[in-house]
PDB file of C-alpha atoms in Angstrom:
ATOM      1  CA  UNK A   1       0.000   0.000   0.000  1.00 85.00           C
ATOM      2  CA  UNK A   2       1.194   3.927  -0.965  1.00 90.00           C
ATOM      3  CA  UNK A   3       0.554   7.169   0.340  1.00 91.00           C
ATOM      4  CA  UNK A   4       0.259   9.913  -2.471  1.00 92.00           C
ATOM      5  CA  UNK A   5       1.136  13.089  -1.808  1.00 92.00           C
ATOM      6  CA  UNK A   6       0.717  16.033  -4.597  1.00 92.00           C
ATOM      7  CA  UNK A   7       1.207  19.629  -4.168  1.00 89.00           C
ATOM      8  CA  UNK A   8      -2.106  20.035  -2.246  1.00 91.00           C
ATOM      9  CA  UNK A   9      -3.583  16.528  -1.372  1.00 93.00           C
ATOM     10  CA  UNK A  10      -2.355  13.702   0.701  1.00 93.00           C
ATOM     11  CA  UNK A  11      -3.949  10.181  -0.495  1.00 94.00           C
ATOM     12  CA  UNK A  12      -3.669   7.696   1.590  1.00 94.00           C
ATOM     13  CA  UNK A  13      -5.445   3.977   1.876  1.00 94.00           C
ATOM     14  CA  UNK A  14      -8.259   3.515   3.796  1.00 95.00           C
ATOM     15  CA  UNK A  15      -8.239   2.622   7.750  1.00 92.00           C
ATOM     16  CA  UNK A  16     -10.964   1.361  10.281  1.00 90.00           C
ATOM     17  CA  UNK A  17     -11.071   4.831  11.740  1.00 90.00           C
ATOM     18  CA  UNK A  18     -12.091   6.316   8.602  1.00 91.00           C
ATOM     19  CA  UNK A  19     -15.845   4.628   9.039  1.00 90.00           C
ATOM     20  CA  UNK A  20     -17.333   8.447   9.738  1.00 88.00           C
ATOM     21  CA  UNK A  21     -15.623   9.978   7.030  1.00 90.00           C
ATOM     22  CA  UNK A  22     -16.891   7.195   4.697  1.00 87.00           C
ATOM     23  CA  UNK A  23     -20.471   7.402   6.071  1.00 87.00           C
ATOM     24  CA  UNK A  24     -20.363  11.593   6.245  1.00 87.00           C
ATOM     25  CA  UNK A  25     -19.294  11.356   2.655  1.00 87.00           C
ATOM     26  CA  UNK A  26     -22.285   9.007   1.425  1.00 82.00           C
ATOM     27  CA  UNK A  27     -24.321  10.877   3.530  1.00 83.00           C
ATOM     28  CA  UNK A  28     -23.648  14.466   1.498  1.00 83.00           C
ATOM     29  CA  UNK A  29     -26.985  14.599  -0.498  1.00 78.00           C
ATOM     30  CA  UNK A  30     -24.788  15.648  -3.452  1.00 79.00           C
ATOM     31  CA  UNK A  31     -22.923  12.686  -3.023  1.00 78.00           C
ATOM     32  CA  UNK A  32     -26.222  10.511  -2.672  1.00 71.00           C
ATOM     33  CA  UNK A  33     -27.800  12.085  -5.585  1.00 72.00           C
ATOM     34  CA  UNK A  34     -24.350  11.531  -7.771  1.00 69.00           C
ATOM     35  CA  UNK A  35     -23.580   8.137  -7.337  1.00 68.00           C
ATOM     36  CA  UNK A  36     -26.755   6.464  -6.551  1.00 65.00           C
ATOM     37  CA  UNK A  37     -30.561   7.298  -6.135  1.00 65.00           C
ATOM     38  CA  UNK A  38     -30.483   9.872  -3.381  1.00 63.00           C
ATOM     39  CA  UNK A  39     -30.954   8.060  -0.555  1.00 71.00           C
ATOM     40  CA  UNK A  40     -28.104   7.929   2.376  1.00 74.00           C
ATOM     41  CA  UNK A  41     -26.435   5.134   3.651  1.00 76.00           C
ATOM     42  CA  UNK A  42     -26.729   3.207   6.873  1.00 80.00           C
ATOM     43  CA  UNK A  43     -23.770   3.011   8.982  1.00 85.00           C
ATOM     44  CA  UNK A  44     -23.584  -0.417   8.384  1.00 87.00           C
ATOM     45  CA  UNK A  45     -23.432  -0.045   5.093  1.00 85.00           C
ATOM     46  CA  UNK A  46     -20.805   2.301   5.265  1.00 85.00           C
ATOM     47  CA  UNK A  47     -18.993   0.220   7.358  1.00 90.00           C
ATOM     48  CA  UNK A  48     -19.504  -2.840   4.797  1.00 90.00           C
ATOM     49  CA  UNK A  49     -18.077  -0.296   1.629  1.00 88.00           C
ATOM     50  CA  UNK A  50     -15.326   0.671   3.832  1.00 91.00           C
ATOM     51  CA  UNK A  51     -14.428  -3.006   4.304  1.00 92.00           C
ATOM     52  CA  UNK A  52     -14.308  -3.534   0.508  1.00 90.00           C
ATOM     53  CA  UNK A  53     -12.444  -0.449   0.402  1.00 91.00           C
ATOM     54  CA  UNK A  54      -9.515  -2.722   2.551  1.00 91.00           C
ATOM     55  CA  UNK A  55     -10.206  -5.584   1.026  1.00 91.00           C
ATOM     56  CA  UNK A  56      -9.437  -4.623  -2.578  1.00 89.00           C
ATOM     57  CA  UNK A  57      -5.914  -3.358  -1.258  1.00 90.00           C
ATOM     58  CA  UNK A  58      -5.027  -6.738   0.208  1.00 89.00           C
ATOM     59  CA  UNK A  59      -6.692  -8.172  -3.266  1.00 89.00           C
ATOM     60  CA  UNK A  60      -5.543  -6.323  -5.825  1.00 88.00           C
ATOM     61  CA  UNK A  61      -2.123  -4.180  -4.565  1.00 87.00           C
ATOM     62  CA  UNK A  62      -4.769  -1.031  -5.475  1.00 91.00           C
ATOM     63  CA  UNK A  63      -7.725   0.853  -4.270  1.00 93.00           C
ATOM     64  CA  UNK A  64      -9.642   3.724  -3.439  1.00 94.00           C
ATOM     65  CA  UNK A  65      -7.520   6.146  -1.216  1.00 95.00           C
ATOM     66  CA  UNK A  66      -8.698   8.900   1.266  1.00 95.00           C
ATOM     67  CA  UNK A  67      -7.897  12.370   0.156  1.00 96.00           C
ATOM     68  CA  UNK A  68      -7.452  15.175   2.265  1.00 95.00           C
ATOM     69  CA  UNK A  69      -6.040  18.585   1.340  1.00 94.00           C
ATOM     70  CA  UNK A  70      -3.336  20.302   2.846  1.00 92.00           C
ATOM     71  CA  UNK A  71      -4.348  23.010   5.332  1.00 84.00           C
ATOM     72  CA  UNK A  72      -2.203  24.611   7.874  1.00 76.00           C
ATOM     73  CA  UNK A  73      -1.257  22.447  10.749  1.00 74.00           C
ATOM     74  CA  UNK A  74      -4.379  19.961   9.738  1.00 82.00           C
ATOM     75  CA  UNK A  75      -5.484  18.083   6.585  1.00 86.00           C
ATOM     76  CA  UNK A  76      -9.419  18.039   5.300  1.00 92.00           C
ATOM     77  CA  UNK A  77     -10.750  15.319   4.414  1.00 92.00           C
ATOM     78  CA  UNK A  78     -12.148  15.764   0.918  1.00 92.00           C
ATOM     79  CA  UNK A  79     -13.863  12.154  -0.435  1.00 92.00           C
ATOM     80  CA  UNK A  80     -11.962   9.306  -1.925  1.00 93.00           C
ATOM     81  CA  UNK A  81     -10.303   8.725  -5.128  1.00 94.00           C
ATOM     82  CA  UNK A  82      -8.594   5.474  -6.283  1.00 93.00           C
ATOM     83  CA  UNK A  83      -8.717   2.449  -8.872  1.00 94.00           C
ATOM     84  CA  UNK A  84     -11.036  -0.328  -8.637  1.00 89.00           C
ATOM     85  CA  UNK A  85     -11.693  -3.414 -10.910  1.00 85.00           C
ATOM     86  CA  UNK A  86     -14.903  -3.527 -12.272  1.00 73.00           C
ATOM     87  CA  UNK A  87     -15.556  -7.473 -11.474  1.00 63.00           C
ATOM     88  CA  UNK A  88     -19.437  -8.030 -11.638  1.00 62.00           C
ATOM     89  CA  UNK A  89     -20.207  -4.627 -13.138  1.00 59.00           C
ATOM     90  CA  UNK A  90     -18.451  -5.301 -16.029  1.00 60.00           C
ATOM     91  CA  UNK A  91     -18.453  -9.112 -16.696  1.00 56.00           C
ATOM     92  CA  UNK A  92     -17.243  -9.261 -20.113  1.00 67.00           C
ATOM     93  CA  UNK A  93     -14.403  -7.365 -18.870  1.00 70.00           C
ATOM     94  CA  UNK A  94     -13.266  -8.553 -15.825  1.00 67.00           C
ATOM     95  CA  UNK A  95      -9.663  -7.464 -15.432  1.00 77.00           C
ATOM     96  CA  UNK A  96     -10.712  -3.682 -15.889  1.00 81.00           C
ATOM     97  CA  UNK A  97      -9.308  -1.214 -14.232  1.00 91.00           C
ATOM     98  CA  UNK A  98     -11.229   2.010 -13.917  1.00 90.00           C
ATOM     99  CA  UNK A  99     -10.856   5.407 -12.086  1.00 93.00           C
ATOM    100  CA  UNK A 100     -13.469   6.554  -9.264  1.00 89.00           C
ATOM    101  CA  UNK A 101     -14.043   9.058  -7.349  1.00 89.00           C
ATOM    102  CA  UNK A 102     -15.913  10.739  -5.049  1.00 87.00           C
ATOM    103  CA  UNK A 103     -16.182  14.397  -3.034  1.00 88.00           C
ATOM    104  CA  UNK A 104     -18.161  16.502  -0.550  1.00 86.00           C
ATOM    105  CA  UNK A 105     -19.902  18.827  -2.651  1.00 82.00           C
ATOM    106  CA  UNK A 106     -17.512  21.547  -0.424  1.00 82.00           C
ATOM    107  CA  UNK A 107     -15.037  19.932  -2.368  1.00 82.00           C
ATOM    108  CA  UNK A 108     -16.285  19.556  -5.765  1.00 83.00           C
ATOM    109  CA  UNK A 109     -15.412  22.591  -8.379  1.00 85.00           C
ATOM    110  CA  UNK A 110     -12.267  23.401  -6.788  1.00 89.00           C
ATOM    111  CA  UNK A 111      -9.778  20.970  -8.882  1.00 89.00           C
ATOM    112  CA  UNK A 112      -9.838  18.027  -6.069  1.00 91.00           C
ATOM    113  CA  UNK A 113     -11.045  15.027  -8.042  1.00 91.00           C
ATOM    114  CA  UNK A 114      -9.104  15.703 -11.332  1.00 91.00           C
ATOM    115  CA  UNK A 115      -5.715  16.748  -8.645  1.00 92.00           C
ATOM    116  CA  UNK A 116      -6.512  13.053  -7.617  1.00 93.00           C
ATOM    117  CA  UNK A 117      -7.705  11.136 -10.306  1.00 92.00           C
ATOM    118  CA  UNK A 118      -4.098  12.349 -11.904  1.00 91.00           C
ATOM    119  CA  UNK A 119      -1.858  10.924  -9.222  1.00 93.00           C
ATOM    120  CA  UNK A 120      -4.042   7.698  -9.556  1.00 93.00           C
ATOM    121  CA  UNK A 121      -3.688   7.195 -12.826  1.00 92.00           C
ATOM    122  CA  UNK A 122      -0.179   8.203 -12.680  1.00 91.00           C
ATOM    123  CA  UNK A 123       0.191   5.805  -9.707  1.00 92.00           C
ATOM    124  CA  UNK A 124      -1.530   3.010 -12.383  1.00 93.00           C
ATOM    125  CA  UNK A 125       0.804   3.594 -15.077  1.00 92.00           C
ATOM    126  CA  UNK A 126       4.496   4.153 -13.362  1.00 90.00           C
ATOM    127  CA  UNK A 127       3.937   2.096 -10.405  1.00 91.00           C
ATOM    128  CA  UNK A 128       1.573  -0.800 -11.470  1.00 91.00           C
ATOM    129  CA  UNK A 129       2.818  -0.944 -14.946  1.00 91.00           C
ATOM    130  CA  UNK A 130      -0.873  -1.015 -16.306  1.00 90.00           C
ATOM    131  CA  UNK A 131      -1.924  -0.188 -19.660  1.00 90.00           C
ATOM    132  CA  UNK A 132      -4.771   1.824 -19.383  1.00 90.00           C
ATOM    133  CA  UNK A 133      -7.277   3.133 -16.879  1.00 92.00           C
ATOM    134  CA  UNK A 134     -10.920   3.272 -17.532  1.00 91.00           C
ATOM    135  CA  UNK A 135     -13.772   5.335 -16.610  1.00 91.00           C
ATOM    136  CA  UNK A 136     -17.876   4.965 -16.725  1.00 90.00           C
ATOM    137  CA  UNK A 137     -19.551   8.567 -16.030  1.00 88.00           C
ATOM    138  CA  UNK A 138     -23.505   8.966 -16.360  1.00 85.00           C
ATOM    139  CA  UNK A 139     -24.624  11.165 -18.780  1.00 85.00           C
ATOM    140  CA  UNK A 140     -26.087  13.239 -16.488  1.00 82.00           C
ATOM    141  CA  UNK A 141     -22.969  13.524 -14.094  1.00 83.00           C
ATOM    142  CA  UNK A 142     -22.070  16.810 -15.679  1.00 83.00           C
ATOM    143  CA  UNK A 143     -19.033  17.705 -13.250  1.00 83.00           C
ATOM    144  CA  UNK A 144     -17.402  14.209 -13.931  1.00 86.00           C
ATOM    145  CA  UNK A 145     -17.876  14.702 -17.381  1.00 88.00           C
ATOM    146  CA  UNK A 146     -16.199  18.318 -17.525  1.00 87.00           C
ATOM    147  CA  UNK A 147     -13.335  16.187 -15.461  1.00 87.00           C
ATOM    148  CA  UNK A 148     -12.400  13.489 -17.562  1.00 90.00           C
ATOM    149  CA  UNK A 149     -10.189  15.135 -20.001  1.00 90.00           C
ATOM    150  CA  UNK A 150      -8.502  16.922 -17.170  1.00 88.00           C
ATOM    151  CA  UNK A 151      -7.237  13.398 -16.033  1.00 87.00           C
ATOM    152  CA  UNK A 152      -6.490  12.264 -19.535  1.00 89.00           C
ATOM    153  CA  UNK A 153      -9.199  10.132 -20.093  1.00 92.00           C
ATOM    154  CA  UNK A 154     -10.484  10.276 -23.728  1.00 92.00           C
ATOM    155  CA  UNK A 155     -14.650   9.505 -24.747  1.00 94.00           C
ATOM    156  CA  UNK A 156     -14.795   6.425 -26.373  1.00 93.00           C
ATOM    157  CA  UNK A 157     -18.073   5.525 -26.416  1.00 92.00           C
ATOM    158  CA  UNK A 158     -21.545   4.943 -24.292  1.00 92.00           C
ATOM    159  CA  UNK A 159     -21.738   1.740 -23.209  1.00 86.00           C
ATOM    160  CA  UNK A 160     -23.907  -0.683 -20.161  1.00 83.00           C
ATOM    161  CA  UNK A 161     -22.248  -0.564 -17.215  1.00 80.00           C
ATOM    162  CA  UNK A 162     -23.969  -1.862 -13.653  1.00 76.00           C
ATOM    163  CA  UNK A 163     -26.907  -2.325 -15.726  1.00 80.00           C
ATOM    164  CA  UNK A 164     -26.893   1.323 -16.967  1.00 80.00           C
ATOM    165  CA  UNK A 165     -25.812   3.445 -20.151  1.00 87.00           C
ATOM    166  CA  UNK A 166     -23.134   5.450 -19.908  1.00 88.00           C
ATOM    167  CA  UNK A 167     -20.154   6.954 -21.223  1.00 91.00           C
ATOM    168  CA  UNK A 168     -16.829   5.239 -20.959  1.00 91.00           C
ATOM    169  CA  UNK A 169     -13.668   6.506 -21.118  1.00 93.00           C
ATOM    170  CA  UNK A 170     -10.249   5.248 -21.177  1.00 91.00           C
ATOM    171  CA  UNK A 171      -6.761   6.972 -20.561  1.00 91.00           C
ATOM    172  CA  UNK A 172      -3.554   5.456 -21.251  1.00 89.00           C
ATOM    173  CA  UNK A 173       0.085   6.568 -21.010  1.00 87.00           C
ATOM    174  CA  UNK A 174       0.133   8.470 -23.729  1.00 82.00           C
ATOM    175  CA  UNK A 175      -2.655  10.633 -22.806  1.00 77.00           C
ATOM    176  CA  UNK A 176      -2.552  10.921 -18.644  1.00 73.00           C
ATOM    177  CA  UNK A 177      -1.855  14.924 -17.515  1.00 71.00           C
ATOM    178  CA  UNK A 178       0.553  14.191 -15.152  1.00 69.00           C
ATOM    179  CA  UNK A 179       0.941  15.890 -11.958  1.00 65.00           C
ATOM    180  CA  UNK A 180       3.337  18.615 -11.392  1.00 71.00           C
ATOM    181  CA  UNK A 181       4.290  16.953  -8.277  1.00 82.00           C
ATOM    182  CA  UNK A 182       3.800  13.431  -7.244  1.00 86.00           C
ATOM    183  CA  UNK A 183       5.364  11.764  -3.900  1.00 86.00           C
ATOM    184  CA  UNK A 184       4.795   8.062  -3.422  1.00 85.00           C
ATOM    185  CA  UNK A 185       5.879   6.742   0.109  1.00 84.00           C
ATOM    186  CA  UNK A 186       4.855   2.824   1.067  1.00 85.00           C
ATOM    187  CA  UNK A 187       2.735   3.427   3.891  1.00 81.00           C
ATOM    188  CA  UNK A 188       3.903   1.632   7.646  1.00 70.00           C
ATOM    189  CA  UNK A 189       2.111  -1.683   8.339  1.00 58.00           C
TER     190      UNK A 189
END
């Protein structure tokens, strides 16, 4: 497991004590309404996706991260950002790799996700040697979709994803924006 660190954001991989940030997150109604059908979360079921969260590190070698930005003398915690394999969302594809992420709507038009979603997909391509990185944004998801390029991911097509049409996206090395600064430290077990 790694620890990113750009010029404003610290990523780091998830923890048991990050079970309120998780469930504060899925709680933001803009985060509700984004990435599912508006309704909030239990805290068991917060507790259960921050479990998978761990899991997929141990898995895969990857995952979602916890960003926070850089603040004086404290960090904020901002949502989550990270690679995840599609698995049973994607069956005909099931070595995917795809970039998500995810932040407080006092996060969200201020350059966080795309600051992220670069060091991730850096992270993919000079540390886990991979090939490309996909994406699957709703239609509707008009912030995501203003993001993408930003990250170097390129339209491809709409396709069904979880059941749903939507646009996918893929970056590879050739097209990531790389970060101006990226740090990568192997976080202490």
């Amino acid at each position: 497991m790694h620890i990113l660190e750009t010029t404003r954001l610290i990523l780091r991989p998830p923890s048991h004590g990050d079970e309120l940030l998780l469930h504060g997150l899925h709680s933001d109604p803009f985060v509700a309404n984004a990435i599912g059908d508006g309704a909030c979360p239990t805290r068991e079921q917060s507790k259960a996706a921050l479990l998978r969260f761990m899991n997929d590190w141990q898995h895969n070698g990857f995952g979602f991260w916890m960003v926070f930005v850089k603040s004086e003398g404290r960090s904020k915690f901002a949502g989550y950002c990270g690679l995840a394999c599609s698995g049973q969302n994607l069956p005909e594809d099931p070595n995917n790799v795809e970039l998500v992420y995810c932040v407080h709507l006092a996060a969200s038009g201020k350059g966080i996700a795309p600051e992220a979603g670069r060091a991730a997909i850096r992270f993919a391509f000079e540390y886990l040697a991979l090939e490309q990185v996909t994406a699957f944004i709703r239609r509707t998801n008009t912030r995501s979709l203003r993001a993408a390029p930003k990250v170097g991911l390129c339209y491809i097509r709409d396709r069904i994803y979880n059941n749903m049409m939507m646009g996918y996206f893929e970056a590879a090395p050739v097209t990531v924006v790389k970060t101006e600064v990226l740090r990568v430290s192997p976080c202490a077990k």
